[in-house]
XYZ file of C-alpha atoms in Angstrom:
766
model
C -30.297 45.664 -47.537
C -32.078 43.119 -45.564
C -29.070 40.511 -46.168
C -26.807 42.952 -44.410
C -28.336 43.469 -41.674
C -29.487 39.006 -41.437
C -25.956 38.191 -41.537
C -23.953 40.276 -38.936
C -27.036 39.143 -36.191
C -26.501 35.565 -37.810
C -22.734 36.142 -37.341
C -23.497 36.974 -34.081
C -26.074 34.831 -33.246
C -23.414 31.327 -34.215
C -20.881 33.233 -31.921
C -22.708 33.298 -28.436
C -23.525 29.750 -29.187
C -20.402 29.217 -30.214
C -19.833 30.183 -26.689
C -21.677 29.042 -24.391
C -20.527 26.002 -25.906
C -17.359 26.063 -24.826
C -18.425 27.066 -21.681
C -20.451 24.518 -21.460
C -18.128 22.076 -22.773
C -16.323 19.139 -20.845
C -12.874 16.978 -20.816
C -11.081 19.780 -22.397
C -6.711 20.593 -21.758
C -8.330 23.535 -19.225
C -10.231 21.092 -17.448
C -7.210 18.473 -16.955
C -5.247 21.564 -16.663
C -7.195 22.710 -13.654
C -7.785 18.836 -12.577
C -3.795 19.123 -11.837
C -3.882 22.985 -10.462
C -6.523 20.893 -7.688
C -4.106 18.179 -6.569
C -1.159 20.723 -6.123
C -3.369 22.900 -3.745
C -4.784 20.022 -1.939
C -1.075 18.610 -0.998
C -0.886 21.807 0.546
C -2.701 20.687 3.631
C -0.878 22.313 7.020
C -0.797 22.461 10.489
C -2.818 18.263 10.253
C -0.752 15.710 12.100
C -0.688 12.316 10.305
C 0.133 9.536 12.991
C 0.870 10.440 17.000
C 3.543 8.205 18.931
C 3.518 8.772 22.538
C 7.160 7.369 23.935
C 7.773 4.674 26.120
C 8.251 6.525 29.319
C 4.236 7.817 28.474
C 5.871 11.220 29.095
C 5.611 13.028 26.346
C 3.954 12.804 22.846
C 5.020 13.382 19.325
C 3.524 14.283 15.181
C 4.101 15.534 12.672
C 2.945 17.977 10.176
C 3.326 20.174 6.633
C 3.674 23.844 7.137
C 4.560 26.862 5.031
C 8.129 25.665 5.124
C 7.517 21.983 5.321
C 7.380 18.706 7.436
C 8.109 19.230 11.200
C 8.022 17.570 14.891
C 6.393 19.030 16.903
C 6.249 17.379 20.907
C 3.194 17.823 23.540
C 4.157 16.962 27.609
C 1.123 16.621 28.886
C 2.099 17.397 32.213
C 3.721 20.309 32.014
C 0.542 21.681 29.006
C 3.106 22.582 26.635
C 4.413 22.254 23.291
C 7.868 22.936 21.085
C 9.457 21.448 18.902
C 10.770 18.292 19.251
C 13.888 18.463 18.698
C 16.390 20.772 16.884
C 15.427 20.670 12.916
C 18.271 23.185 11.866
C 20.741 21.248 13.895
C 19.926 18.177 13.076
C 20.302 19.063 9.264
C 23.425 20.791 9.270
C 24.983 17.806 11.116
C 23.153 15.218 8.765
C 24.586 17.106 6.078
C 28.487 17.123 7.385
C 28.688 13.665 8.597
C 27.380 12.758 4.593
C 28.248 15.128 2.910
C 25.466 15.696 1.198
C 23.193 18.839 1.653
C 19.730 18.183 4.053
C 17.135 20.381 4.627
C 15.750 21.218 7.798
C 12.503 20.695 6.739
C 12.433 18.088 4.701
C 15.368 15.540 6.806
C 14.960 12.228 4.937
C 12.782 10.487 7.799
C 9.547 10.439 8.884
C 9.934 8.550 11.954
C 11.690 8.471 15.386
C 11.430 6.784 18.940
C 12.661 8.042 22.221
C 15.866 6.242 24.250
C 15.709 6.072 27.278
C 14.350 9.186 30.211
C 12.949 10.585 26.880
C 16.402 12.479 26.154
C 16.821 11.720 22.770
C 15.445 10.529 19.782
C 16.671 7.268 17.559
C 16.176 7.273 13.685
C 17.240 5.780 10.918
C 18.623 7.437 7.289
C 21.289 7.150 4.955
C 20.848 2.761 5.601
C 22.435 3.976 9.474
C 20.843 4.546 12.899
C 21.739 7.021 14.731
C 20.992 9.739 17.983
C 20.283 13.290 18.569
C 21.348 13.822 21.608
C 18.278 16.836 22.564
C 19.582 18.731 25.747
C 23.546 18.578 23.875
C 22.009 18.934 20.487
C 24.596 16.239 19.331
C 24.300 14.105 16.668
C 25.988 11.021 17.032
C 25.622 7.629 13.833
C 25.290 4.527 15.242
C 26.031 0.885 13.549
C 24.485 0.086 10.171
C 20.797 -0.239 9.510
C 20.485 -4.429 8.755
C 19.257 -5.760 6.040
C 16.047 -8.054 6.588
C 14.783 -10.308 4.488
C 10.840 -9.125 3.362
C 8.220 -11.272 4.068
C 5.709 -11.995 1.669
C 1.761 -10.606 3.678
C 1.066 -14.515 2.509
C 3.662 -17.090 3.591
C 2.123 -19.127 6.573
C 4.708 -19.722 9.909
C 5.676 -23.033 10.199
C 5.408 -25.044 12.916
C 8.674 -26.557 12.627
C 11.348 -25.554 14.709
C 14.743 -27.291 16.523
C 15.208 -23.813 19.076
C 14.613 -25.435 22.584
C 12.192 -24.057 24.643
C 13.504 -23.713 28.873
C 10.738 -24.362 31.478
C 10.108 -22.017 33.569
C 11.551 -23.217 36.547
C 15.263 -23.475 34.647
C 15.733 -27.219 35.480
C 14.489 -28.189 31.751
C 15.161 -27.222 28.101
C 12.037 -29.273 25.604
C 13.113 -29.813 22.535
C 12.143 -31.450 19.271
C 14.323 -34.109 17.706
C 13.538 -36.739 14.673
C 9.448 -34.881 14.887
C 9.057 -36.263 18.261
C 8.909 -33.985 21.534
C 12.204 -34.415 23.974
C 13.145 -33.106 27.401
C 16.696 -32.323 28.118
C 17.839 -31.698 31.790
C 19.565 -28.689 32.165
C 21.825 -30.000 35.078
C 22.252 -33.738 33.888
C 21.981 -33.706 29.786
C 19.975 -36.504 30.495
C 17.911 -36.777 26.631
C 13.701 -38.096 27.793
C 11.872 -38.736 24.401
C 8.070 -37.890 25.872
C 6.101 -39.258 22.458
C 7.004 -41.628 19.901
C 4.224 -41.828 16.788
C 5.767 -38.740 15.108
C 6.934 -38.599 11.826
C 7.435 -36.325 8.357
C 4.510 -36.074 7.187
C 2.525 -35.931 10.756
C 5.040 -33.884 13.832
C 5.606 -32.382 16.717
C 5.113 -28.443 16.704
C 8.892 -26.741 18.201
C 6.969 -23.916 19.400
C 5.482 -25.806 22.899
C 4.048 -24.715 25.428
C 6.050 -24.958 29.325
C 2.941 -25.122 32.293
C 3.987 -22.404 34.811
C 4.507 -25.168 37.598
C 7.221 -26.931 34.693
C 5.006 -30.292 35.396
C 3.349 -30.081 32.063
C 3.849 -29.498 28.503
C 1.547 -28.623 25.836
C 2.767 -29.919 21.853
C 0.275 -29.137 18.219
C 0.940 -32.371 16.517
C 1.360 -31.412 12.910
C -0.366 -32.920 9.640
C 0.542 -30.423 7.126
C -1.289 -28.483 5.024
C -0.696 -27.925 1.410
C 1.192 -26.119 -0.787
C 0.640 -23.539 -3.022
C 2.616 -21.262 -5.671
C 1.546 -18.914 -8.150
C 3.690 -17.916 -10.925
C 4.843 -14.454 -12.005
C 6.662 -13.588 -14.990
C 8.884 -9.884 -14.917
C 8.948 -9.083 -18.067
C 11.108 -6.054 -17.650
C 13.517 -6.289 -14.346
C 15.635 -3.042 -13.846
C 18.482 -5.583 -13.242
C 18.429 -7.824 -16.139
C 17.784 -8.016 -19.804
C 15.984 -11.307 -19.854
C 12.023 -11.549 -17.518
C 12.584 -13.416 -15.151
C 10.410 -16.438 -13.864
C 9.203 -15.580 -9.727
C 6.661 -17.408 -7.122
C 4.969 -16.327 -4.538
C 3.368 -18.638 -1.708
C -0.206 -18.864 -2.234
C -3.377 -20.394 -0.570
C -6.547 -20.356 -2.664
C -10.498 -21.426 -1.269
C -9.964 -25.193 -1.005
C -7.046 -26.105 -0.524
C -5.827 -28.041 2.257
C -4.784 -26.363 5.238
C -3.192 -27.598 8.036
C -4.441 -29.921 11.414
C -3.001 -29.717 14.649
C -4.062 -31.770 17.570
C -3.050 -30.767 21.237
C -0.482 -32.957 23.034
C -0.771 -33.214 26.446
C 2.292 -34.589 28.373
C 3.282 -34.573 32.408
C 6.331 -34.707 33.062
C 6.671 -36.729 36.255
C 4.786 -39.325 35.018
C 5.854 -39.336 31.312
C 1.759 -39.165 30.560
C 0.788 -38.648 26.955
C -2.669 -38.116 26.783
C -4.054 -36.664 23.149
C -7.306 -34.415 23.735
C -10.294 -35.344 22.073
C -10.129 -33.664 18.694
C -14.669 -33.768 18.532
C -15.260 -29.528 19.397
C -12.688 -28.522 16.967
C -12.721 -30.806 13.910
C -13.030 -29.584 10.374
C -9.653 -26.554 11.715
C -8.969 -22.962 10.087
C -6.627 -22.113 12.407
C -6.196 -22.938 16.051
C -4.800 -20.901 17.951
C -0.965 -21.401 20.540
C -2.706 -22.992 24.103
C -1.718 -20.885 27.081
C -1.859 -21.523 30.200
C -3.756 -20.345 33.168
C -1.624 -18.793 35.940
C -2.111 -21.478 38.213
C -1.186 -24.449 35.729
C -4.954 -25.646 36.011
C -5.970 -26.209 32.356
C -4.870 -24.591 29.390
C -7.050 -22.358 26.748
C -6.552 -22.053 22.842
C -9.211 -21.078 20.371
C -10.773 -22.904 17.550
C -12.190 -21.714 14.056
C -13.775 -23.722 11.594
C -13.419 -23.961 8.259
C -16.342 -22.001 6.936
C -16.145 -19.369 9.907
C -19.886 -20.642 11.127
C -18.586 -21.889 14.165
C -15.887 -20.329 17.415
C -15.025 -21.039 20.020
C -12.854 -20.682 22.917
C -11.320 -24.297 24.343
C -10.895 -25.213 27.936
C -7.993 -28.111 28.097
C -7.676 -29.341 32.146
C -4.255 -30.114 33.149
C -4.640 -33.902 34.718
C -7.700 -35.410 32.322
C -6.746 -34.095 29.116
C -10.777 -33.512 28.504
C -11.373 -30.231 26.392
C -14.747 -27.870 27.599
C -16.142 -25.136 25.747
C -15.777 -22.323 27.455
C -17.381 -19.912 24.422
C -18.982 -21.284 21.530
C -20.583 -18.889 18.693
C -22.186 -20.256 15.888
C -23.556 -17.512 13.779
C -26.088 -18.642 10.747
C -23.319 -17.188 8.428
C -20.162 -15.828 9.173
C -17.643 -15.282 11.977
C -15.806 -12.313 11.442
C -12.162 -13.311 13.494
C -9.923 -10.642 12.455
C -9.071 -9.135 15.316
C -11.188 -6.025 16.439
C -8.216 -3.448 15.997
C -7.582 -4.524 12.803
C -11.473 -3.900 11.880
C -12.050 -7.171 12.241
C -15.322 -8.414 15.211
C -12.933 -10.579 17.557
C -11.759 -9.936 21.004
C -10.872 -11.569 24.337
C -9.184 -10.230 27.319
C -8.698 -13.399 30.415
C -9.609 -11.889 34.017
C -8.631 -12.760 37.138
C -6.132 -16.207 35.476
C -9.553 -17.042 33.502
C -12.385 -16.677 36.077
C -13.983 -13.655 34.278
C -12.852 -13.167 30.522
C -13.973 -10.538 28.182
C -15.890 -11.283 25.318
C -16.786 -10.071 21.869
C -20.506 -11.212 19.834
C -22.621 -10.195 17.606
C -25.262 -11.808 18.855
C -28.116 -9.636 19.648
C -26.896 -8.638 15.706
C -24.863 -5.569 17.438
C -21.682 -6.185 18.136
C -21.325 -5.497 21.463
C -18.933 -6.859 24.374
C -20.133 -9.427 27.373
C -18.750 -10.223 30.585
C -18.433 -13.755 30.978
C -18.112 -16.331 33.720
C -14.967 -18.591 32.376
C -15.693 -21.321 34.995
C -18.587 -22.069 34.699
C -18.956 -20.711 30.299
C -21.605 -18.260 31.221
C -22.295 -15.307 30.006
C -22.555 -12.639 34.146
C -24.108 -9.395 32.139
C -24.126 -7.498 28.561
C -20.986 -4.964 29.268
C -22.376 -2.533 25.755
C -25.935 -3.201 24.272
C -28.020 -0.736 22.001
C -28.782 -0.217 17.684
C -24.566 0.315 17.317
C -21.555 -1.300 16.813
C -18.529 -1.651 19.130
C -15.297 -0.885 17.058
C -12.716 -1.160 18.867
C -11.349 -2.196 22.467
C -8.552 0.494 23.783
C -8.046 -0.585 27.468
C -9.590 -3.533 30.549
C -9.188 -2.271 33.594
C -9.675 -5.154 35.907
C -8.816 -3.714 38.974
C -11.349 -0.344 38.102
C -13.786 -2.614 35.637
C -13.848 -0.146 33.296
C -13.710 -0.998 29.851
C -12.468 2.529 27.133
C -13.254 1.250 24.056
C -14.094 2.901 20.236
C -17.882 2.948 18.852
C -19.605 3.840 16.467
C -23.703 5.098 16.409
C -24.407 5.602 19.689
C -25.398 9.011 19.279
C -28.988 8.191 16.501
C -28.075 11.946 15.319
C -24.459 10.707 14.188
C -23.188 9.622 11.147
C -23.241 6.069 12.401
C -19.972 5.200 10.752
C -17.816 7.886 12.799
C -15.919 6.472 15.784
C -16.205 7.692 19.179
C -14.718 6.880 22.283
C -16.606 6.071 25.349
C -16.075 4.354 29.194
C -17.848 2.222 30.701
C -17.990 -0.537 33.829
C -18.231 -3.968 33.376
C -21.757 -4.000 34.728
C -22.516 -2.293 31.898
C -23.229 1.350 33.828
C -21.209 4.337 33.663
C -21.208 5.297 29.441
C -19.130 8.223 29.966
C -18.506 9.889 25.492
C -14.857 11.827 25.369
C -14.886 12.470 22.075
C -18.414 14.782 21.783
C -18.141 16.621 18.614
C -20.562 15.888 15.352
C -16.866 14.482 14.242
C -14.676 11.856 12.834
C -12.660 10.878 15.477
C -9.026 9.483 15.228
C -7.610 8.904 19.445
C -4.179 8.204 20.260
C -3.726 7.378 24.395
C -1.125 7.722 26.552
C 0.490 4.285 27.686
C -1.109 4.573 31.243
C -4.612 5.615 29.184
C -4.653 9.284 31.162
C -4.260 11.625 27.568
C -5.602 10.962 24.996
C -4.281 13.845 21.363
C -7.551 13.649 19.634
C -8.401 14.225 15.710
C -11.526 14.879 13.931
C -12.294 16.070 11.295
C -15.385 15.369 8.728
C -14.965 15.365 4.690
C -16.592 19.369 5.458
C -14.617 19.966 8.374
C -11.213 20.030 7.969
C -9.102 18.411 10.865
C -8.864 19.584 14.979
C -6.171 18.368 16.898
C -6.722 18.316 20.994
C -5.149 16.578 23.875
C -7.817 15.448 26.130
C -8.042 13.760 29.241
C -9.306 10.732 29.652
C -11.339 10.399 31.912
C -14.301 12.291 31.640
C -12.962 14.317 28.111
C -12.110 17.667 28.636
C -10.390 18.710 26.789
C -5.830 20.225 28.273
C -4.586 21.428 25.032
C -5.531 22.548 21.454
C -2.545 21.640 19.414
C -3.145 21.991 15.723
C -5.917 23.704 13.729
C -5.809 22.629 9.934
C -5.106 25.062 7.589
C -6.864 24.754 3.713
C -6.580 28.262 2.612
C -4.972 26.287 -0.417
C -7.722 24.485 -1.341
C -10.001 27.658 -1.450
C -7.776 29.760 -3.357
C -8.107 26.579 -5.864
C -12.423 26.946 -5.555
C -12.219 23.574 -3.569
C -15.792 22.106 -3.088
C -16.914 20.136 0.471
C -18.633 16.822 -0.669
C -21.822 16.873 0.013
C -22.786 14.028 2.769
C -26.105 12.341 1.222
C -28.844 9.241 3.460
C -30.831 7.551 1.610
C -33.199 4.309 1.918
C -31.247 0.631 1.843
C -33.059 -1.788 -1.049
C -34.888 -2.717 2.664
C -36.899 0.764 2.639
C -35.671 1.212 6.023
C -32.025 1.714 6.626
C -29.690 4.337 6.050
C -27.057 4.140 3.004
C -24.614 6.358 3.468
C -22.141 8.818 0.689
C -20.463 11.326 -0.460
C -20.568 13.561 -4.166
C -17.838 15.692 -5.019
C -19.158 17.792 -7.528
C -16.148 20.189 -9.684
C -14.976 23.681 -8.925
C -16.907 24.677 -11.615
C -20.193 23.167 -10.672
C -22.182 24.695 -12.305
C -26.388 23.428 -11.715
C -28.232 24.358 -14.935
C -25.628 21.633 -16.610
C -26.291 17.965 -16.658
C -22.881 15.579 -15.136
C -21.969 12.163 -16.247
C -21.777 10.203 -12.627
C -19.098 7.824 -11.909
C -18.969 5.555 -8.763
C -15.836 4.901 -6.875
C -16.614 1.397 -5.911
C -15.136 -1.055 -2.915
C -16.985 -3.527 -1.264
C -15.034 -5.660 0.742
C -16.832 -7.168 3.348
C -14.042 -6.607 5.806
C -14.559 -2.709 6.260
C -16.809 0.747 5.574
C -14.789 2.725 3.477
C -17.078 5.708 2.049
C -14.586 8.570 3.331
C -15.764 10.685 7.216
C -12.799 12.056 8.199
C -11.499 15.373 5.633
C -10.350 13.426 2.138
C -6.513 13.090 1.405
C -3.862 10.947 -0.594
C -4.708 9.135 -3.375
C -8.525 9.624 -2.391
C -8.421 13.137 -3.282
C -6.714 12.287 -6.473
C -9.387 9.708 -7.674
C -12.293 11.794 -6.492
C -12.032 15.241 -6.648
C -9.824 15.127 -9.530
C -11.811 13.283 -11.581
C -14.835 15.407 -10.835
C -13.141 18.481 -12.508
C -12.839 16.611 -15.812
C -16.853 17.050 -16.045
C -18.070 15.019 -13.746
C -19.974 13.712 -10.313
C -18.220 11.066 -8.374
C -19.523 9.527 -5.836
C -18.626 7.098 -3.263
C -21.278 5.174 -0.719
C -21.454 2.124 1.803
C -24.418 -0.829 0.602
C -25.304 -3.441 2.150
C -22.987 -6.219 2.371
C -20.146 -3.723 4.244
C -18.944 -3.776 8.007
C -19.645 -1.364 10.982
C -23.261 -1.827 11.096
C -25.644 -4.335 11.557
C -24.644 -7.823 11.708
C -28.049 -8.537 9.434
C -26.492 -5.571 7.484
C -23.626 -6.585 6.573
C -24.728 -11.052 6.264
C -25.774 -9.498 2.646
C -22.216 -10.443 1.601
C -22.555 -13.917 2.971
C -22.006 -16.415 -0.480
C -23.328 -13.769 -2.532
C -20.372 -11.390 -2.832
C -21.357 -10.656 -6.274
C -24.146 -8.061 -4.908
C -21.576 -5.463 -3.685
C -24.655 -3.950 -2.083
C -25.396 -2.836 -5.579
C -29.470 -2.591 -5.272
C -28.850 0.241 -2.379
C -26.311 2.046 -4.117
C -28.641 2.242 -7.144
C -31.385 3.385 -5.094
C -28.742 6.196 -3.425
C -27.936 7.003 -5.874
C -31.507 7.812 -7.821
C -32.236 9.460 -4.750
C -29.675 11.521 -4.644
C -30.245 12.801 -8.821
C -34.344 13.588 -7.402
C -32.947 16.484 -5.134
C -29.692 17.378 -8.122
C -31.256 16.923 -11.274
C -27.237 17.707 -12.461
C -26.787 14.005 -12.584
C -27.354 12.178 -15.260
C -28.102 8.963 -14.465
C -28.399 7.907 -18.084
C -23.971 8.312 -18.001
C -23.078 6.178 -15.013
C -19.313 5.174 -15.015
C -17.970 2.665 -12.273
C -13.895 2.708 -11.473
C -12.538 0.655 -8.454
C -9.970 -0.943 -7.497
C -8.836 -4.917 -5.943
C -12.406 -6.116 -5.112
C -13.333 -3.035 -6.177
C -12.279 -3.963 -9.649
C -14.136 -7.049 -9.052
C -17.298 -5.335 -8.211
C -16.744 -2.399 -10.869
C -16.947 -5.135 -13.974
C -19.694 -7.001 -11.738
C -21.930 -3.645 -12.058
C -21.316 -3.665 -15.812
C -22.079 -7.639 -15.928
C -25.180 -8.390 -13.422
C -26.551 -3.946 -13.419
C -25.732 -3.269 -17.510
C -29.433 -0.505 -17.508
C -27.801 1.281 -14.726
C -23.550 1.444 -14.815
C -22.114 2.099 -18.484
C -18.314 2.185 -18.083
C -15.802 1.218 -15.867
C -12.363 0.538 -15.299
C -11.143 -2.248 -13.357
C -7.920 -2.589 -12.125
C -5.839 -5.262 -9.811
C -9.542 -7.326 -9.762
C -10.768 -10.188 -8.379
C -12.853 -11.584 -10.870
C -13.804 -14.649 -9.762
C -12.845 -15.515 -5.629
C -11.766 -19.352 -6.521
C -8.724 -17.600 -7.822
C -8.027 -15.501 -4.583
C -6.596 -15.997 -1.446
C -7.992 -18.323 1.083
C -8.116 -16.250 4.259
C -10.217 -13.345 2.377
C -12.757 -15.148 0.443
C -13.644 -18.405 2.432
C -14.478 -15.207 5.561
C -17.387 -14.715 3.061
C -17.138 -16.824 1.045
C -17.476 -19.956 3.418
C -16.645 -24.054 2.909
C -16.683 -25.888 0.880
C -16.216 -24.150 -2.515
C -19.610 -24.819 -4.687
C -21.667 -23.473 -7.038
C -22.465 -20.061 -5.419
C -18.826 -18.964 -6.127
C -19.113 -19.890 -9.700
C -21.887 -18.044 -9.822
C -20.017 -14.783 -8.465
C -17.567 -15.003 -10.831
C -17.179 -12.421 -13.291
C -15.720 -15.015 -15.570
C -18.560 -17.135 -15.611
C -20.915 -14.295 -16.505
C -18.476 -12.359 -19.125
C -20.740 -12.998 -22.340
C -23.351 -10.604 -20.349
C -21.023 -8.313 -20.414
C -23.087 -4.970 -22.991
C -21.289 -1.072 -21.474
C -17.612 -0.066 -21.662
C -14.847 -1.746 -19.423
C -10.889 -0.943 -19.632
C -9.187 -4.102 -17.443
C -5.869 -2.534 -15.748
C -3.372 -5.263 -14.196
C 0.454 -5.164 -12.855
C 2.469 -8.319 -14.447
C 3.562 -8.775 -11.089
C 0.164 -8.579 -7.940
C 0.952 -10.519 -5.891
C -1.860 -9.885 -3.965
C -4.334 -10.834 -6.444
C -3.379 -13.458 -8.657
C -3.102 -11.842 -11.984
C -4.414 -15.493 -14.047
C -8.191 -14.173 -12.241
C -8.209 -10.989 -14.384
C -6.327 -12.891 -17.335
C -8.927 -15.667 -17.239
C -11.913 -12.858 -17.169
C -10.164 -11.934 -20.528
C -10.194 -15.242 -22.218
C -13.604 -15.757 -20.905
C -14.478 -11.623 -22.956
C -12.647 -13.240 -26.386
C -14.092 -16.452 -26.209
C -17.835 -14.394 -26.034
C -16.230 -12.089 -28.544
C -16.708 -8.641 -26.587
C -14.806 -5.465 -27.205
C -13.042 -4.303 -24.243
C -9.980 -2.589 -23.505
C -7.555 -3.657 -21.441
C -3.534 -2.891 -19.775
C -0.719 -4.913 -18.719
C 1.585 -2.457 -16.839
C 4.776 -4.282 -16.687
C 6.777 -4.633 -12.932
C 3.487 -3.047 -11.019
C 2.482 -5.350 -8.479
C -2.192 -4.981 -6.783
C -2.293 -1.117 -7.613
C -4.557 1.272 -9.784
C -2.385 0.944 -12.625
C 0.198 4.088 -11.740
C 0.040 7.100 -13.350
C 0.689 5.145 -17.161
C -3.339 4.314 -14.970
C -4.941 7.428 -14.070
C -3.601 9.108 -17.551
C -5.472 6.050 -19.186
C -9.122 5.606 -16.724
C -9.397 9.453 -16.446
C -9.166 9.569 -20.561
C -11.865 6.229 -20.517
C -14.553 8.016 -19.111
C -13.964 11.417 -20.953
C -14.294 9.159 -24.512
C -16.412 6.977 -22.445
C -18.762 9.731 -20.841
C -18.872 13.344 -22.416
C -18.267 11.707 -25.594
C -15.202 14.132 -25.534
C -11.425 13.166 -27.513
C -9.664 13.507 -24.712
C -6.594 16.056 -25.613
C -2.894 14.883 -26.184
C -1.534 13.797 -22.352
C 1.990 15.365 -23.222
C 0.194 18.588 -22.989
C -2.420 18.197 -19.872
C 0.617 18.858 -17.889
C 0.370 22.419 -18.178
C -2.084 25.164 -17.336
C -3.605 27.459 -19.615
C -1.519 30.046 -18.419
C 1.826 27.725 -18.698
C 2.126 26.693 -14.977
C 3.291 23.755 -14.465
C -0.903 22.089 -13.195
C 1.712 20.210 -10.297
C 2.398 16.605 -10.486
């Protein structure tokens, strides 16, 4: 009798354990299918305008947005306070279908952007290789000329100085041009040619981009000693148009390469006088900007960026004597971030009153702020913005009203310091007025006259809201859109958690987000995966509602049984100068001491985060940091997937790497190199590389592969034919997910062909 009772109870107990183990399993087919369904749901973000564009007249603004019907275009008239369809999409689709004899859906139109014509009476767009116009009064479509085929310029190409294009003088009496590498002028009336220089040669020639003074009495031209030409080469193994592989090349300067040297030369026309501007203030050039004349022709100015980016000057040259002086002189101990402020850089200059005043941006007090200069004396009249916060962009400098519209982060210490908010301030630093009061990240698009702006704001845990505001005081003129995330909710979407912890200094807050799976169980343990990008040129932890590829990488990955995080450690931008300076000549740091502390603090709050199983992945600079995590912090990071990585900063593009690693090229470059330290690899590593990556030289990854092979290290490597700079495409996404499932969960991934189908037989949605 004992055995009769024992077996049923034993069977029941085993069955319960089996059910529990299935419930707690991760990385299964059902998890992959749920990730795919979540992706499909997250493609249904409705009523959230992606971009806003104002017409040239400033009378209308338009935007497109996804709705349950498809893509809809809306137009806003701020003066009339109206919002309506930008055009009749059904009429346009019907006529377009007739014109091309091809079905065209009205809410899946073959264009995503357009421009308003004169008077906002029609719209103009490109589709099916032709230019079209659609009359908004008569709803009539007109087919215009074919779209010209333009040569796509490679981003790495540097503009040349040589051109024989004649440059007319402002008074129309002369033409300046280059002949036999020298500067000439030609009389428009007599056709007489007069040489102004005689020392030009093939190896040291005069630039054809000459600048006439407004009074037509003077010329300035740069004499150029050309720099080095470097090419990187690729073998495209599997071209689409032929069987045999193709050899391709790109112009691609690397750190340490020789750059052009330019020297301004001043020419006084009536006196036939040639003055060489003394280069004492602009030696060791990285770059000189083109000269710009003052309206009264008294001086010209240009900007000088010293090689290594530790000296940046605004220089002024007297138009009679040719004597140069520095009116602004930045000499930081680390680096001057020279990219324009609108491109995430920190350089802004606007001259007022023909240069008698200058608005200038600087981090000299430890934070990125605006200063008012006396352009005559080169002294600071006053600091315009001030405090432990940063100016992020300058929208408008109103010289008449003496006010500035700008974007900033961290003004309100109660808010996330990375949130972009908009303000107005007076030149003298008074009257700071907030235009976007909501606790969110704002994206504003201002009308041409700066009277209105359309503001789309959101957070990672708050869907986008779009309103029309007055630029005078930020008041809401019209409510435009409120995003619908019903599909998210139906799929069980969990909003990311915003989390802060102290940095390595014990004082500074580090901000990041935590993404958990929809089926998160706080009693379970989940491996943690960090999505890393530590490029010093910006900050990367999401602040707005997360969509697109980032959503795929984080939310879908979490669905397989992980907790996924992203944060910004020290060495990234948009905080204090000291915060940013951590990267200086030390890119291997990548903020890792802050990242590890942040995750440890998060795990103390949420024990479900299993820090004995931590993975990391990233692309490009993030690919470099991914490998760096495994090499320099093997006690913490165990598994990494690195794509398109720059693994040695001497192998990558000059402008990015010398900005942060400096010049000349010293031992610190090798110290930050993953290739140098390849023998330290302990964890599991997958490298992904596009065969024709022309952003980061593929040789950088191949040299790491070589070093790992020589060190007899185990690793995985995927080369994707025909692919450029990317995370590996669909196949790379598959390999990345499976790699983490296999090595962090200890589960063999299910067959991929079955992963696209959900457990109820419905497509997972790709």
